[in-house]
Short mmCIF file of C-alpha atoms in Angstrom, two decimals:
data_model
loop_
_atom_site.label_atom_id
_atom_site.label_comp_id
_atom_site.label_asym_id
_atom_site.label_seq_id
_atom_site.Cartn_x
_atom_site.Cartn_y
_atom_site.Cartn_z
CA PRO A 1 8.82 31.53 24.68
CA ALA A 2 10.11 34.83 25.34
CA ALA A 3 6.95 36.04 25.82
CA ALA A 4 6.25 33.40 28.24
CA GLY A 5 9.72 34.26 29.89
CA GLU A 6 8.61 37.83 30.60
CA LEU A 7 4.77 36.59 31.73
CA ARG A 8 6.28 34.11 34.13
CA ARG A 9 8.59 36.42 35.80
CA GLU A 10 5.54 38.77 36.24
CA LEU A 11 3.35 36.30 37.69
CA ALA A 12 6.24 34.60 40.23
CA GLY A 13 4.62 33.74 43.29
CA THR A 14 1.04 33.43 42.32
CA GLY A 15 1.13 29.75 41.67
CA ILE A 16 0.13 30.41 37.94
CA GLU A 17 1.31 28.01 35.64
CA VAL A 18 3.04 29.36 32.41
CA GLY A 19 3.68 27.46 28.87
CA ALA A 20 4.56 28.01 25.54
CA GLY A 21 4.47 25.95 22.48
CA GLN A 22 4.03 22.23 21.89
CA GLU A 23 5.38 21.83 25.37
CA GLY A 24 3.12 24.06 26.91
CA LEU A 25 -0.20 22.98 24.73
CA VAL A 26 0.79 19.06 25.81
CA ARG A 27 0.99 20.26 29.74
CA ALA A 28 -2.38 21.76 29.47
CA ALA A 29 -3.90 18.86 27.85
CA VAL A 30 -2.65 16.54 30.06
CA HIS A 31 -3.11 18.63 33.26
CA PRO A 32 -4.46 16.69 36.06
CA GLU A 33 -6.95 19.13 37.01
CA ALA A 34 -8.50 19.30 33.46
CA GLN A 35 -12.14 18.16 33.13
CA ILE A 36 -12.21 18.88 29.39
CA VAL A 37 -9.96 19.67 26.95
CA LEU A 38 -11.25 21.96 24.40
CA SER A 39 -8.78 21.51 21.29
CA ALA A 40 -9.57 24.65 18.92
CA ILE A 41 -5.77 25.10 17.24
CA VAL A 42 -6.39 25.51 13.65
CA GLY A 43 -4.49 22.93 11.81
CA ALA A 44 -1.56 20.12 12.27
CA ALA A 45 -0.49 22.20 15.48
CA GLY A 46 -3.30 20.64 17.29
CA ILE A 47 -2.27 17.37 16.57
CA LEU A 48 0.09 16.40 18.95
CA PRO A 49 -1.68 17.97 22.37
CA THR A 50 -4.95 16.29 21.20
CA TRP A 51 -3.34 12.99 20.94
CA GLU A 52 -1.82 13.22 24.60
CA ALA A 53 -5.05 14.43 25.85
CA ALA A 54 -6.35 11.41 24.24
CA ARG A 55 -3.63 8.91 25.72
CA ALA A 56 -4.36 10.63 29.16
CA GLY A 57 -7.92 9.71 28.77
CA ARG A 58 -9.31 13.14 28.92
CA THR A 59 -12.78 14.45 27.61
CA ILE A 60 -11.67 16.46 24.61
CA ALA A 61 -13.99 18.58 22.96
CA LEU A 62 -12.85 18.44 19.49
CA ALA A 63 -12.61 21.83 17.33
CA ASN A 64 -9.40 20.93 15.77
CA LYS A 65 -10.44 18.57 12.79
CA GLU A 66 -7.03 18.45 11.47
CA SER A 67 -5.96 15.89 14.22
CA LEU A 68 -8.39 13.48 13.51
CA VAL A 69 -7.77 14.08 9.15
CA ALA A 70 -3.94 13.64 9.68
CA ALA A 71 -3.62 11.09 12.68
CA GLY A 72 -7.57 9.54 13.12
CA ALA A 73 -6.44 6.02 13.88
CA ALA A 74 -3.61 6.91 16.30
CA ILE A 75 -5.86 9.04 17.93
CA THR A 76 -9.30 7.56 18.32
CA GLY A 77 -6.86 4.15 18.93
CA ALA A 78 -5.58 6.03 22.32
CA VAL A 79 -8.88 7.11 23.35
CA ARG A 80 -10.29 3.74 22.87
CA ALA A 81 -7.38 2.40 25.28
CA SER A 82 -7.52 5.11 27.75
CA GLY A 83 -10.96 5.58 28.26
CA GLY A 84 -11.48 8.74 27.23
CA THR A 85 -14.32 10.80 24.98
CA ILE A 86 -14.39 12.66 22.06
CA LEU A 87 -17.23 15.05 21.95
CA PRO A 88 -17.24 16.88 18.40
CA VAL A 89 -17.42 21.20 18.32
CA ASP A 90 -17.60 21.36 14.46
CA SER A 91 -21.43 22.47 14.11
CA GLU A 92 -21.83 19.32 11.31
CA HIS A 93 -20.11 16.83 13.33
CA SER A 94 -22.17 18.00 16.56
CA ALA A 95 -25.35 17.96 14.71
CA LEU A 96 -24.39 14.20 13.94
CA PHE A 97 -23.43 13.48 17.07
CA GLN A 98 -26.97 14.32 18.55
CA LEU A 99 -28.69 12.41 15.54
CA LEU A 100 -26.61 9.38 16.10
CA ARG A 101 -26.42 9.31 19.91
CA ASP A 102 -27.91 5.61 21.07
CA ARG A 103 -28.73 4.75 17.47
CA GLU A 104 -27.90 1.43 16.68
CA PRO A 105 -25.22 1.07 13.53
CA SER A 106 -27.57 -0.96 11.43
CA GLU A 107 -30.27 1.60 11.79
CA VAL A 108 -28.06 3.99 10.16
CA ARG A 109 -27.71 4.19 5.80
CA ASN A 110 -26.01 7.14 5.38
CA ILE A 111 -24.60 10.38 6.94
CA ILE A 112 -25.16 13.76 4.88
CA LEU A 113 -22.87 16.67 5.92
CA THR A 114 -23.83 19.93 4.62
CA ALA A 115 -21.66 22.90 3.30
CA SER A 116 -22.58 26.68 2.68
CA GLY A 117 -20.40 26.41 -0.86
CA GLY A 118 -18.71 29.56 0.71
CA PRO A 119 -18.74 33.21 -0.80
CA PHE A 120 -18.42 31.82 -4.49
CA PHE A 121 -21.23 29.10 -4.75
CA ARG A 122 -23.26 31.52 -6.98
CA ARG A 123 -20.38 33.52 -8.29
CA ALA A 124 -20.27 32.59 -12.45
CA GLY A 125 -16.76 32.79 -14.15
CA ASP A 126 -13.59 32.01 -13.60
CA LEU A 127 -12.25 32.33 -9.97
CA ALA A 128 -8.74 32.29 -10.94
CA ALA A 129 -8.72 36.36 -10.17
CA VAL A 130 -10.35 36.42 -6.95
CA ALA A 131 -8.35 38.04 -4.04
CA PRO A 132 -7.78 37.08 -0.39
CA GLU A 133 -10.45 39.78 0.83
CA ASP A 134 -13.46 38.37 -1.58
CA ALA A 135 -12.69 34.74 -0.18
CA LEU A 136 -12.99 35.98 3.48
CA ARG A 137 -16.35 37.46 2.85
CA HIS A 138 -18.41 34.27 4.17
CA PRO A 139 -21.97 34.54 3.97
CA SER A 140 -23.16 33.45 6.99
CA TRP A 141 -20.27 32.59 9.38
CA SER A 142 -17.59 34.19 11.07
CA MET A 143 -14.30 32.32 11.30
CA GLY A 144 -10.89 32.99 11.31
CA ALA A 145 -8.94 33.30 8.16
CA LYS A 146 -7.87 29.76 7.36
CA VAL A 147 -11.02 28.08 8.02
CA THR A 148 -12.71 30.50 6.12
CA ILE A 149 -10.65 30.06 2.82
CA ASP A 150 -10.90 26.35 3.27
CA SER A 151 -14.81 26.84 3.30
CA ALA A 152 -14.39 28.82 -0.20
CA THR A 153 -12.59 26.07 -1.76
CA LEU A 154 -14.36 23.42 0.01
CA MET A 155 -11.71 21.77 1.57
CA ASN A 156 -13.04 22.64 4.71
CA LYS A 157 -15.75 19.94 3.62
CA GLY A 158 -13.38 17.48 2.74
CA LEU A 159 -11.62 17.63 5.82
CA GLU A 160 -14.98 17.53 7.74
CA VAL A 161 -15.84 14.08 5.76
CA ILE A 162 -12.68 12.17 7.10
CA GLU A 163 -13.20 13.67 10.28
CA ALA A 164 -16.76 12.23 10.49
CA HIS A 165 -15.31 8.83 9.54
CA TRP A 166 -13.37 8.81 12.46
CA LEU A 167 -15.51 10.44 14.82
CA PHE A 168 -18.52 7.79 13.87
CA GLY A 169 -16.95 4.80 12.28
CA VAL A 170 -18.96 5.17 8.92
CA PRO A 171 -17.19 4.67 4.92
CA LEU A 172 -16.70 7.46 3.18
CA GLU A 173 -18.91 6.17 0.73
CA ARG A 174 -21.84 6.18 2.90
CA ILE A 175 -20.87 10.23 3.87
CA ALA A 176 -22.30 12.65 1.43
CA VAL A 177 -22.16 16.50 1.09
CA VAL A 178 -24.84 19.02 0.03
CA VAL A 179 -24.61 22.52 -0.36
CA HIS A 180 -26.99 24.53 1.69
CA PRO A 181 -26.30 28.07 1.41
CA GLN A 182 -28.42 29.00 4.17
CA SER A 183 -26.21 27.14 6.78
CA ILE A 184 -29.48 26.16 8.79
CA VAL A 185 -29.72 22.42 8.44
CA HIS A 186 -26.34 21.44 10.13
CA GLY A 187 -26.31 17.36 9.24
CA ALA A 188 -28.48 14.53 8.40
CA VAL A 189 -29.05 10.78 8.99
CA GLU A 190 -30.68 9.07 6.57
CA LEU A 191 -32.08 5.93 8.38
CA CYS A 192 -32.47 2.23 6.61
CA ASP A 193 -36.41 2.63 6.66
CA GLY A 194 -35.88 5.78 4.24
CA ALA A 195 -36.51 7.86 7.43
CA LEU A 196 -34.06 11.49 7.31
CA LEU A 197 -33.50 13.08 10.41
CA ALA A 198 -31.81 16.57 10.00
CA HIS A 199 -30.55 18.92 12.97
CA LEU A 200 -31.19 22.70 12.46
CA SER A 201 -30.39 25.47 13.88
CA PRO A 202 -29.00 29.53 13.58
CA PRO A 203 -25.48 29.38 12.09
CA ASP A 204 -23.99 30.22 15.63
CA MET A 205 -20.99 28.46 16.74
CA ARG A 206 -21.95 29.08 20.58
CA ILE A 207 -24.48 26.40 20.32
CA PRO A 208 -22.65 23.47 19.45
CA ILE A 209 -19.64 24.75 21.91
CA ALA A 210 -22.12 25.06 24.44
CA ALA A 211 -23.48 21.25 23.86
CA ALA A 212 -20.20 20.00 24.03
CA LEU A 213 -19.16 21.94 27.15
CA HIS A 214 -22.43 20.87 29.30
CA HIS A 215 -22.55 17.72 27.80
CA PRO A 216 -24.81 15.36 28.58
CA GLU A 217 -26.91 18.29 29.78
CA ARG A 218 -28.61 20.87 27.92
CA VAL A 219 -28.66 24.28 28.75
CA ALA A 220 -30.92 27.03 28.34
CA LEU A 221 -29.30 29.67 25.77
CA PRO A 222 -30.66 33.27 25.04
CA TRP A 223 -29.79 33.81 21.63
CA LYS A 224 -32.24 34.02 18.57
CA ARG A 225 -34.12 31.03 17.72
CA LEU A 226 -35.30 29.83 14.35
CA ASP A 227 -38.31 30.88 12.73
CA LEU A 228 -39.22 28.37 10.07
CA ALA A 229 -42.14 30.33 8.29
CA ALA A 230 -39.70 33.47 7.96
CA LEU A 231 -37.22 31.60 6.44
CA GLY A 232 -39.62 30.40 3.77
CA ARG A 233 -37.29 27.78 2.13
CA LEU A 234 -34.26 25.86 2.42
CA GLU A 235 -31.99 25.21 -0.89
CA PHE A 236 -29.84 22.23 -1.10
CA HIS A 237 -27.59 21.42 -4.12
CA GLU A 238 -24.76 18.97 -5.47
CA PRO A 239 -21.50 20.24 -5.02
CA ASP A 240 -19.76 21.46 -8.20
CA HIS A 241 -16.33 19.02 -8.36
CA GLY A 242 -15.33 20.95 -11.19
CA ARG A 243 -15.03 24.27 -9.79
CA PHE A 244 -14.08 23.15 -6.43
CA PRO A 245 -11.97 20.07 -6.80
CA ALA A 246 -10.76 20.11 -3.00
CA LEU A 247 -13.25 18.05 -1.91
CA ARG A 248 -12.53 15.42 -4.14
CA LEU A 249 -9.02 15.78 -3.29
CA ALA A 250 -10.04 14.71 0.34
CA TYR A 251 -11.72 11.50 -0.80
CA ASP A 252 -9.06 10.78 -3.03
CA ALA A 253 -6.11 10.98 -0.08
CA PHE A 254 -8.54 8.99 2.24
CA ALA A 255 -8.62 6.41 -0.16
CA ARG A 256 -4.81 5.86 -0.72
CA GLY A 257 -4.42 5.81 3.17
CA GLY A 258 -1.55 5.94 5.30
CA THR A 259 -0.32 9.53 5.86
CA ALA A 260 -2.00 10.73 2.34
CA PRO A 261 -4.68 12.65 4.52
CA ALA A 262 -1.93 14.20 6.86
CA VAL A 263 0.11 15.27 3.88
CA LEU A 264 -3.39 16.61 2.25
CA ASN A 265 -3.82 18.77 5.37
CA ALA A 266 -0.11 19.93 5.24
CA ALA A 267 0.17 20.86 1.75
CA ASN A 268 -3.49 22.75 2.15
CA GLU A 269 -2.31 24.84 4.87
CA VAL A 270 0.69 25.70 3.01
CA ALA A 271 -1.44 26.49 0.08
CA VAL A 272 -3.70 28.80 2.27
CA GLU A 273 -0.72 30.65 3.52
CA ALA A 274 0.66 31.54 0.47
CA PHE A 275 -2.87 32.64 -0.99
CA LEU A 276 -3.64 34.63 1.77
CA ALA A 277 -0.21 36.24 1.27
CA ARG A 278 -1.20 36.73 -2.68
CA ARG A 279 1.92 34.22 -3.55
CA LEU A 280 -0.87 31.74 -5.22
CA GLY A 281 -3.91 31.93 -7.00
CA PHE A 282 -7.20 30.94 -5.24
CA THR A 283 -7.80 27.96 -7.91
CA ALA A 284 -4.13 26.97 -7.72
CA ILE A 285 -4.41 26.11 -4.19
CA PRO A 286 -6.28 22.92 -4.81
CA ALA A 287 -3.57 22.42 -7.85
CA LEU A 288 -0.77 22.56 -5.25
CA VAL A 289 -2.17 20.22 -3.32
CA ALA A 290 -2.87 17.65 -5.86
CA ALA A 291 0.96 18.02 -6.89
CA VAL A 292 2.22 17.69 -3.17
CA LEU A 293 0.13 14.14 -3.17
CA GLU A 294 1.24 12.90 -6.30
CA ARG A 295 5.04 13.72 -5.11
CA GLN A 296 4.35 12.18 -1.54
CA PRO A 297 4.42 8.37 -0.40
CA ALA A 298 1.35 7.36 1.45
CA GLY A 299 3.54 5.79 4.17
CA PRO A 300 2.61 2.82 6.65
CA ALA A 301 -1.49 1.50 6.62
CA GLN A 302 -1.45 2.40 9.87
CA PRO A 303 0.86 5.26 10.82
CA GLY A 304 1.40 6.49 14.30
CA ILE A 305 2.13 9.94 15.71
CA PRO A 306 5.45 9.81 14.49
CA GLU A 307 4.86 9.02 11.18
CA VAL A 308 2.01 11.73 10.65
CA LEU A 309 4.60 14.55 11.99
CA ALA A 310 7.07 13.30 9.71
CA ALA A 311 4.93 13.12 6.66
CA ASP A 312 3.38 16.43 7.78
CA ALA A 313 6.79 18.13 7.94
CA ALA A 314 7.51 16.67 4.46
CA ALA A 315 4.95 17.56 2.92
CA ARG A 316 5.51 21.14 3.89
CA ALA A 317 8.71 21.07 2.74
CA ALA A 318 7.32 20.03 -0.67
CA ALA A 319 4.74 22.23 -0.92
CA ARG A 320 7.14 25.06 -0.32
CA ALA A 321 9.30 23.60 -2.98
CA VAL A 322 7.03 23.47 -5.83
CA LEU A 323 5.31 26.89 -4.69
CA ASP A 324 7.29 28.45 -7.70
CA ASP A 325 6.00 26.21 -10.14
CA PHE A 326 2.87 27.92 -9.84
CA GLU A 327 1.43 31.28 -11.49
CA PRO A 328 1.01 33.97 -9.47
CA PRO A 329 -2.47 35.28 -8.90
CA ARG A 330 -4.02 37.09 -11.64
CA ARG A 331 -6.06 40.06 -10.92
CA THR A 332 -8.53 41.64 -12.88
#
């Protein structure tokens, strides 16, 4: 807010609006001249402005998966009521959106999300001693710190499974995850006749961003094309729920219902922050999330935004309260 005040003084007389914090985000999200709202804030901070954009009937290019994880029923309900649109920007959901477009629900048997596996997919041995700098070395994507850590724990894929449910109306038991280290296949759809349709592209976020911002048109992009012969082969593996329990936590939180997904997300944000600050070990991230999920009530079956935000705040407080119960990170 102080920086916004300074900027406002510098821009006096220009007609340029300056906002700050949640109020500024909401003002931008519902601005009457906004043709498309790109919601790309990391974490629960994106919930309220995304919801307000949904209520205002905006076209939302959604890269903030946490808003649908925590408040999927409220936001998708607001979109339906206002006549708005959600265009997914995450590479996996962009792929599925394109594969499912104009397809009857009865034709679709399952949808498949791919996960890179993060930096530790091929790493043997105990992961308790890995440092933040190890977890931040993603083998195929360049992302912010929080999303990169979520990719390393597979929590990112758990959040994306819940997001896919709200975007496409597919129950979680029909949403599968496979580990695909090359990050070339971003999603696949299994049809009722046994056909499997897949979306392939280089691991470059500019492609799904452009797909959303130019929808429904496609534009020529100047980047590198796929060379299938040069790729040689593509690998697919089952996720290891024993070594990476965060993915299962997401399924369990969704099955519990109510505000449990919001609690899952909030606790994970606190845990990742603590890991990056070297206060929590890598394998303790999902353990802390599980501990908070056990302590927090699930709340109403169809929570509104006030209930979601209250659950988010309570889960953060609970996560910080139990943080000292976990062993500090071990270093080899």
